[in-house]
PDB file of C-alpha atoms in Angstrom:
ATOM      1  CA  GLY A 191     105.553 100.100  83.634  1.00 66.00           C
ATOM      2  CA  ALA A 192     108.745  98.586  82.490  1.00 75.00           C
ATOM      3  CA  VAL A 193     107.343  96.217  80.021  1.00 84.00           C
ATOM      4  CA  VAL A 194     109.401  94.166  77.682  1.00 90.00           C
ATOM      5  CA  SER A 195     108.047  93.141  74.487  1.00 92.00           C
ATOM      6  CA  GLN A 196     109.228  89.778  72.727  1.00 95.00           C
ATOM      7  CA  HIS A 197     108.600  88.544  69.120  1.00 96.00           C
ATOM      8  CA  PRO A 198     107.802  86.372  67.903  1.00 96.00           C
ATOM      9  CA  SER A 199     105.757  84.312  70.542  1.00 95.00           C
ATOM     10  CA  TRP A 200     106.813  81.040  68.675  1.00 95.00           C
ATOM     11  CA  VAL A 201     108.188  79.995  65.379  1.00 97.00           C
ATOM     12  CA  ILE A 202     108.612  76.869  63.513  1.00 97.00           C
ATOM     13  CA  CYS A 203     111.794  76.481  61.159  1.00 95.00           C
ATOM     14  CA  LYS A 204     113.582  74.242  58.951  1.00 96.00           C
ATOM     15  CA  SER A 205     116.648  72.696  60.203  1.00 97.00           C
ATOM     16  CA  GLY A 206     119.646  74.837  59.015  1.00 96.00           C
ATOM     17  CA  THR A 207     118.104  78.260  58.936  1.00 97.00           C
ATOM     18  CA  SER A 208     118.273  81.016  61.153  1.00 97.00           C
ATOM     19  CA  VAL A 209     115.791  82.588  63.441  1.00 97.00           C
ATOM     20  CA  LYS A 210     115.947  85.889  64.989  1.00 97.00           C
ATOM     21  CA  ILE A 211     114.141  86.701  68.307  1.00 97.00           C
ATOM     22  CA  GLU A 212     113.584  90.424  69.273  1.00 96.00           C
ATOM     23  CA  CYS A 213     113.276  92.100  72.782  1.00 95.00           C
ATOM     24  CA  ARG A 214     111.929  95.524  73.092  1.00 93.00           C
ATOM     25  CA  SER A 215     111.782  97.610  76.046  1.00 89.00           C
ATOM     26  CA  LEU A 216     108.789  99.923  75.592  1.00 89.00           C
ATOM     27  CA  ASP A 217     108.913 102.391  78.324  1.00 83.00           C
ATOM     28  CA  PHE A 218     112.603 102.367  79.609  1.00 82.00           C
ATOM     29  CA  GLN A 219     116.092 101.905  78.621  1.00 83.00           C
ATOM     30  CA  ALA A 220     117.248  98.599  78.904  1.00 82.00           C
ATOM     31  CA  THR A 221     121.144  98.956  79.444  1.00 82.00           C
ATOM     32  CA  THR A 222     121.189  95.179  80.147  1.00 87.00           C
ATOM     33  CA  MET A 223     119.550  92.193  78.738  1.00 91.00           C
ATOM     34  CA  PHE A 224     119.582  88.826  79.931  1.00 92.00           C
ATOM     35  CA  TRP A 225     119.081  85.877  77.566  1.00 95.00           C
ATOM     36  CA  TYR A 226     117.575  82.532  79.084  1.00 95.00           C
ATOM     37  CA  ARG A 227     116.596  79.201  77.417  1.00 95.00           C
ATOM     38  CA  GLN A 228     114.201  76.724  79.133  1.00 91.00           C
ATOM     39  CA  PHE A 229     113.848  73.150  78.133  1.00 88.00           C
ATOM     40  CA  PRO A 230     110.614  71.295  79.084  1.00 84.00           C
ATOM     41  CA  LYS A 231     110.067  71.113  82.744  1.00 81.00           C
ATOM     42  CA  GLN A 232     113.440  72.425  83.408  1.00 85.00           C
ATOM     43  CA  SER A 233     114.297  75.887  84.903  1.00 86.00           C
ATOM     44  CA  LEU A 234     115.579  78.750  83.015  1.00 91.00           C
ATOM     45  CA  MET A 235     119.149  78.655  82.112  1.00 92.00           C
ATOM     46  CA  LEU A 236     121.179  81.955  81.627  1.00 92.00           C
ATOM     47  CA  MET A 237     122.886  81.814  78.128  1.00 95.00           C
ATOM     48  CA  ALA A 238     124.238  85.405  77.912  1.00 93.00           C
ATOM     49  CA  THR A 239     124.345  88.843  79.256  1.00 91.00           C
ATOM     50  CA  SER A 240     124.265  91.889  76.816  1.00 89.00           C
ATOM     51  CA  ASN A 241     124.987  95.400  77.485  1.00 85.00           C
ATOM     52  CA  GLU A 242     124.118  98.176  75.201  1.00 82.00           C
ATOM     53  CA  GLY A 243     126.853  98.928  72.715  1.00 81.00           C
ATOM     54  CA  SER A 244     129.209  96.253  73.697  1.00 82.00           C
ATOM     55  CA  LYS A 245     129.891  92.360  73.031  1.00 86.00           C
ATOM     56  CA  ALA A 246     127.738  89.960  74.634  1.00 90.00           C
ATOM     57  CA  THR A 247     129.189  87.778  77.671  1.00 91.00           C
ATOM     58  CA  TYR A 248     128.104  84.177  77.264  1.00 94.00           C
ATOM     59  CA  GLU A 249     127.831  81.466  79.979  1.00 92.00           C
ATOM     60  CA  GLN A 250     130.222  78.549  79.790  1.00 91.00           C
ATOM     61  CA  GLY A 251     128.868  75.977  77.425  1.00 92.00           C
ATOM     62  CA  VAL A 252     126.970  78.357  75.289  1.00 94.00           C
ATOM     63  CA  GLU A 253     128.413  78.611  71.488  1.00 93.00           C
ATOM     64  CA  LYS A 254     128.523  82.548  71.091  1.00 92.00           C
ATOM     65  CA  ASP A 255     128.787  81.693  67.073  1.00 94.00           C
ATOM     66  CA  LYS A 256     125.610  79.892  67.159  1.00 95.00           C
ATOM     67  CA  PHE A 257     123.599  82.198  69.455  1.00 96.00           C
ATOM     68  CA  LEU A 258     124.262  85.715  68.244  1.00 95.00           C
ATOM     69  CA  ILE A 259     123.201  88.490  70.202  1.00 94.00           C
ATOM     70  CA  ASN A 260     123.023  92.088  69.435  1.00 90.00           C
ATOM     71  CA  HIS A 261     122.370  94.903  71.799  1.00 88.00           C
ATOM     72  CA  ALA A 262     122.909  98.002  69.361  1.00 80.00           C
ATOM     73  CA  SER A 263     120.429 100.114  71.099  1.00 86.00           C
ATOM     74  CA  LEU A 264     119.062 101.100  74.614  1.00 86.00           C
ATOM     75  CA  THR A 265     115.489  99.684  73.563  1.00 89.00           C
ATOM     76  CA  LEU A 266     116.139  96.722  71.483  1.00 91.00           C
ATOM     77  CA  SER A 267     118.269  93.322  71.870  1.00 93.00           C
ATOM     78  CA  THR A 268     118.050  90.480  69.544  1.00 95.00           C
ATOM     79  CA  LEU A 269     119.110  86.923  69.773  1.00 96.00           C
ATOM     80  CA  THR A 270     119.707  84.956  66.391  1.00 97.00           C
ATOM     81  CA  VAL A 271     119.997  81.043  66.497  1.00 97.00           C
ATOM     82  CA  THR A 272     122.019  80.237  63.492  1.00 96.00           C
ATOM     83  CA  SER A 273     121.908  77.268  61.445  1.00 96.00           C
ATOM     84  CA  ALA A 274     119.269  75.977  64.004  1.00 96.00           C
ATOM     85  CA  HIS A 275     118.961  72.059  64.574  1.00 96.00           C
ATOM     86  CA  PRO A 276     116.050  70.146  66.494  1.00 96.00           C
ATOM     87  CA  GLU A 277     117.886  70.163  69.574  1.00 95.00           C
ATOM     88  CA  ASP A 278     117.975  73.809  69.559  1.00 96.00           C
ATOM     89  CA  SER A 279     114.203  73.652  70.133  1.00 96.00           C
ATOM     90  CA  SER A 280     113.231  75.316  73.330  1.00 95.00           C
ATOM     91  CA  PHE A 281     111.608  78.152  75.270  1.00 95.00           C
ATOM     92  CA  TYR A 282     113.797  81.235  74.885  1.00 96.00           C
ATOM     93  CA  ILE A 283     113.083  84.321  77.344  1.00 95.00           C
ATOM     94  CA  CYS A 284     114.805  87.806  77.528  1.00 95.00           C
ATOM     95  CA  SER A 285     115.016  89.684  80.748  1.00 92.00           C
ATOM     96  CA  ALA A 286     115.955  93.265  81.147  1.00 89.00           C
ATOM     97  CA  GLY A 287     117.462  94.660  84.172  1.00 80.00           C
ATOM     98  CA  VAL A 288     115.581  97.734  85.491  1.00 72.00           C
ATOM     99  CA  ARG A 289     116.804 100.334  88.106  1.00 66.00           C
ATOM    100  CA  ARG A 290     113.735 101.965  89.715  1.00 58.00           C
ATOM    101  CA  GLY A 291     114.264 102.696  93.175  1.00 53.00           C
ATOM    102  CA  HIS A 292     115.902  99.236  93.524  1.00 55.00           C
ATOM    103  CA  TYR A 293     117.438  96.902  90.880  1.00 59.00           C
ATOM    104  CA  GLY A 294     114.874  94.358  89.621  1.00 70.00           C
ATOM    105  CA  TYR A 295     113.972  92.287  86.355  1.00 80.00           C
ATOM    106  CA  THR A 296     111.137  92.360  83.710  1.00 85.00           C
ATOM    107  CA  PHE A 297     110.816  89.433  81.654  1.00 90.00           C
ATOM    108  CA  GLY A 298     109.479  89.243  77.961  1.00 92.00           C
ATOM    109  CA  SER A 299     106.811  86.658  77.044  1.00 92.00           C
ATOM    110  CA  GLY A 300     109.178  84.274  75.679  1.00 94.00           C
ATOM    111  CA  THR A 301     109.641  82.429  72.382  1.00 96.00           C
ATOM    112  CA  ARG A 302     108.734  79.018  71.747  1.00 95.00           C
ATOM    113  CA  LEU A 303     111.202  77.881  68.959  1.00 97.00           C
ATOM    114  CA  THR A 304     110.772  74.598  67.217  1.00 96.00           C
ATOM    115  CA  VAL A 305     113.131  73.266  64.630  1.00 96.00           C
ATOM    116  CA  VAL A 306     111.840  70.517  62.302  1.00 96.00           C
TER     117      VAL A 306
ATOM    118  CA  GLU B  98     130.259  76.137  92.168  1.00 73.00           C
ATOM    119  CA  ASP B  99     127.196  78.395  92.969  1.00 80.00           C
ATOM    120  CA  LYS B 100     124.102  76.597  93.118  1.00 88.00           C
ATOM    121  CA  VAL B 101     120.223  77.135  94.036  1.00 93.00           C
ATOM    122  CA  VAL B 102     118.030  74.026  94.753  1.00 95.00           C
ATOM    123  CA  GLN B 103     114.158  73.824  95.107  1.00 96.00           C
ATOM    124  CA  SER B 104     112.183  71.117  96.942  1.00 96.00           C
ATOM    125  CA  PRO B 105     109.961  69.452  96.444  1.00 96.00           C
ATOM    126  CA  LEU B 106     110.386  69.086  92.893  1.00 95.00           C
ATOM    127  CA  SER B 107     106.560  68.669  92.453  1.00 96.00           C
ATOM    128  CA  LEU B 108     103.749  68.900  94.758  1.00 97.00           C
ATOM    129  CA  VAL B 109      99.995  68.084  94.407  1.00 98.00           C
ATOM    130  CA  VAL B 110      97.451  68.978  96.995  1.00 98.00           C
ATOM    131  CA  HIS B 111      93.836  69.819  97.335  1.00 97.00           C
ATOM    132  CA  GLU B 112      92.119  73.142  97.009  1.00 98.00           C
ATOM    133  CA  GLY B 113      92.348  74.872 100.416  1.00 97.00           C
ATOM    134  CA  ASP B 114      95.506  73.125 101.749  1.00 98.00           C
ATOM    135  CA  THR B 115      98.423  75.122 102.886  1.00 98.00           C
ATOM    136  CA  VAL B 116     101.724  74.451 101.167  1.00 98.00           C
ATOM    137  CA  THR B 117     105.515  75.532 101.568  1.00 98.00           C
ATOM    138  CA  LEU B 118     108.093  75.755  99.318  1.00 98.00           C
ATOM    139  CA  ASN B 119     111.673  75.507 100.052  1.00 98.00           C
ATOM    140  CA  CYS B 120     114.711  77.122  98.088  1.00 97.00           C
ATOM    141  CA  SER B 121     118.151  76.840  99.493  1.00 97.00           C
ATOM    142  CA  TYR B 122     121.410  78.277  97.913  1.00 95.00           C
ATOM    143  CA  GLU B 123     125.009  78.302  98.082  1.00 90.00           C
ATOM    144  CA  VAL B 124     126.335  81.240  96.379  1.00 82.00           C
ATOM    145  CA  THR B 125     129.124  83.870  96.666  1.00 81.00           C
ATOM    146  CA  ASN B 126     128.525  87.671  97.001  1.00 85.00           C
ATOM    147  CA  PHE B 127     124.759  86.961  97.369  1.00 89.00           C
ATOM    148  CA  ARG B 128     122.488  90.201  97.153  1.00 89.00           C
ATOM    149  CA  SER B 129     119.007  88.940  97.093  1.00 91.00           C
ATOM    150  CA  LEU B 130     116.621  86.132  96.382  1.00 94.00           C
ATOM    151  CA  LEU B 131     113.445  86.186  94.404  1.00 94.00           C
ATOM    152  CA  TRP B 132     110.534  84.422  93.741  1.00 95.00           C
ATOM    153  CA  TYR B 133     108.721  83.833  90.502  1.00 93.00           C
ATOM    154  CA  LYS B 134     105.358  82.102  89.488  1.00 94.00           C
ATOM    155  CA  GLN B 135     105.589  80.801  85.871  1.00 92.00           C
ATOM    156  CA  GLU B 136     102.382  79.492  84.267  1.00 90.00           C
ATOM    157  CA  LYS B 137     102.620  78.992  80.619  1.00 80.00           C
ATOM    158  CA  LYS B 138     104.849  81.529  79.573  1.00 80.00           C
ATOM    159  CA  ALA B 139     107.196  84.089  81.181  1.00 83.00           C
ATOM    160  CA  PRO B 140     107.702  84.101  85.071  1.00 88.00           C
ATOM    161  CA  THR B 141     105.814  86.752  86.998  1.00 88.00           C
ATOM    162  CA  PHE B 142     107.356  88.535  89.883  1.00 88.00           C
ATOM    163  CA  LEU B 143     106.230  87.544  93.430  1.00 93.00           C
ATOM    164  CA  PHE B 144     108.927  88.738  96.003  1.00 92.00           C
ATOM    165  CA  MET B 145     112.431  90.005  96.488  1.00 92.00           C
ATOM    166  CA  LEU B 146     114.080  89.072  99.801  1.00 94.00           C
ATOM    167  CA  THR B 147     117.345  90.875 100.933  1.00 91.00           C
ATOM    168  CA  SER B 148     117.256  90.761 104.639  1.00 90.00           C
ATOM    169  CA  SER B 149     116.932  87.824 106.858  1.00 92.00           C
ATOM    170  CA  GLY B 150     113.932  87.086 109.069  1.00 92.00           C
ATOM    171  CA  ILE B 151     111.668  89.866 107.691  1.00 92.00           C
ATOM    172  CA  GLU B 152     108.505  88.245 106.065  1.00 94.00           C
ATOM    173  CA  LYS B 153     107.168  89.713 103.078  1.00 95.00           C
ATOM    174  CA  LYS B 154     103.290  89.045 102.364  1.00 96.00           C
ATOM    175  CA  SER B 155     101.075  89.523  99.501  1.00 95.00           C
ATOM    176  CA  GLY B 156      97.605  88.082  99.933  1.00 97.00           C
ATOM    177  CA  ARG B 157      97.785  84.402 100.560  1.00 98.00           C
ATOM    178  CA  LEU B 158     101.548  84.309  99.807  1.00 98.00           C
ATOM    179  CA  SER B 159     104.112  85.109 102.123  1.00 98.00           C
ATOM    180  CA  SER B 160     107.994  84.454 102.020  1.00 98.00           C
ATOM    181  CA  ILE B 161     110.948  84.746 104.330  1.00 97.00           C
ATOM    182  CA  LEU B 162     114.763  84.417 104.025  1.00 96.00           C
ATOM    183  CA  ASP B 163     117.043  82.884 106.430  1.00 95.00           C
ATOM    184  CA  LYS B 164     120.577  84.186 105.460  1.00 91.00           C
ATOM    185  CA  LYS B 165     122.512  82.082 108.213  1.00 93.00           C
ATOM    186  CA  GLU B 166     121.161  78.967 107.123  1.00 92.00           C
ATOM    187  CA  LEU B 167     120.946  79.952 103.450  1.00 94.00           C
ATOM    188  CA  PHE B 168     117.316  79.268 102.459  1.00 95.00           C
ATOM    189  CA  SER B 169     114.076  80.696 101.918  1.00 97.00           C
ATOM    190  CA  ILE B 170     110.557  79.549 102.016  1.00 98.00           C
ATOM    191  CA  LEU B 171     107.315  80.398 100.133  1.00 98.00           C
ATOM    192  CA  ASN B 172     104.024  79.732 101.577  1.00 98.00           C
ATOM    193  CA  ILE B 173     100.798  79.535 100.127  1.00 98.00           C
ATOM    194  CA  THR B 174      97.691  79.436 102.398  1.00 98.00           C
ATOM    195  CA  ALA B 175      94.031  78.348 101.356  1.00 98.00           C
ATOM    196  CA  THR B 176      95.383  77.414  97.905  1.00 98.00           C
ATOM    197  CA  GLN B 177      93.287  77.832  94.986  1.00 97.00           C
ATOM    198  CA  THR B 178      93.306  76.156  91.493  1.00 96.00           C
ATOM    199  CA  GLY B 179      94.765  79.359  89.895  1.00 96.00           C
ATOM    200  CA  ASP B 180      97.875  78.773  91.992  1.00 97.00           C
ATOM    201  CA  SER B 181      98.696  75.797  90.155  1.00 97.00           C
ATOM    202  CA  ALA B 182     102.209  76.800  88.322  1.00 96.00           C
ATOM    203  CA  VAL B 183     105.913  76.293  88.533  1.00 95.00           C
ATOM    204  CA  TYR B 184     107.344  78.408  91.300  1.00 97.00           C
ATOM    205  CA  LEU B 185     110.926  79.452  90.580  1.00 95.00           C
ATOM    206  CA  CYS B 186     113.289  80.769  93.242  1.00 96.00           C
ATOM    207  CA  ALA B 187     116.516  82.843  91.850  1.00 94.00           C
ATOM    208  CA  VAL B 188     119.325  84.298  93.412  1.00 93.00           C
ATOM    209  CA  LEU B 189     120.756  87.642  92.495  1.00 87.00           C
ATOM    210  CA  PHE B 190     124.753  87.651  92.663  1.00 79.00           C
ATOM    211  CA  GLY B 191     126.826  90.979  92.817  1.00 71.00           C
ATOM    212  CA  ASN B 192     127.259  90.959  89.159  1.00 69.00           C
ATOM    213  CA  GLU B 193     123.283  91.487  88.687  1.00 74.00           C
ATOM    214  CA  LYS B 194     122.828  88.150  87.141  1.00 80.00           C
ATOM    215  CA  LEU B 195     119.946  85.741  88.434  1.00 86.00           C
ATOM    216  CA  THR B 196     120.524  82.111  89.010  1.00 89.00           C
ATOM    217  CA  PHE B 197     117.403  80.142  88.870  1.00 92.00           C
ATOM    218  CA  GLY B 198     116.402  76.946  90.815  1.00 93.00           C
ATOM    219  CA  THR B 199     114.970  73.877  89.564  1.00 88.00           C
ATOM    220  CA  GLY B 200     111.552  74.960  90.106  1.00 94.00           C
ATOM    221  CA  THR B 201     108.729  73.349  92.200  1.00 96.00           C
ATOM    222  CA  ARG B 202     105.515  72.351  90.031  1.00 95.00           C
ATOM    223  CA  LEU B 203     102.479  72.919  92.422  1.00 97.00           C
ATOM    224  CA  THR B 204      99.288  71.258  91.292  1.00 97.00           C
ATOM    225  CA  ILE B 205      96.037  71.976  93.101  1.00 98.00           C
ATOM    226  CA  ILE B 206      93.178  69.440  92.666  1.00 97.00           C
ATOM    227  CA  PRO B 207      89.848  70.970  92.879  1.00 94.00           C
TER     228      PRO B 207
END
């Protein structure tokens, strides 16, 4: 149980275009979704926290106008990278907070974004 | 500033060896410490530690937390090539956010 489906797994886009990444909770309701970015050989860096029905909270240094997060339902959260540039190339992973007994986390499978 | 530091950054051992990975933290409002294994994609959960001194064990892996000295260790005995991965330590804060450490890249040589 507690599966998060993330799509696409990988995407290549041209510089200046926008890319949308989706995370769906398949068998539970994700009231909170966390979005991370991971550069090669580095750890996961939290970008933002989204709660269903409200605006996302962004970490310091993350441009909210560039990384648009929508969490309109309890089963779907999206991250849109707007006007992507090569420096946005990275591995993006979502994680849903799950409360089943204790509070835990389940991760999506990640999206590798390459901007050319 | 809250931080989570792992050591070593990378480790190469022979199959069958035992390894110990370290994670130290300086955070406010600590709730739990979690260990993850990351191979090619998303991290997979290993352990969640909340209380000091209580060892958690799963097969050849075990972990323990010391809340007084603010660190945790992850032990892997009789290592196998399938244990090669990046091991991530993360600390859960009171606001339910996870902060990840730098990770330890473990390579097991056959």
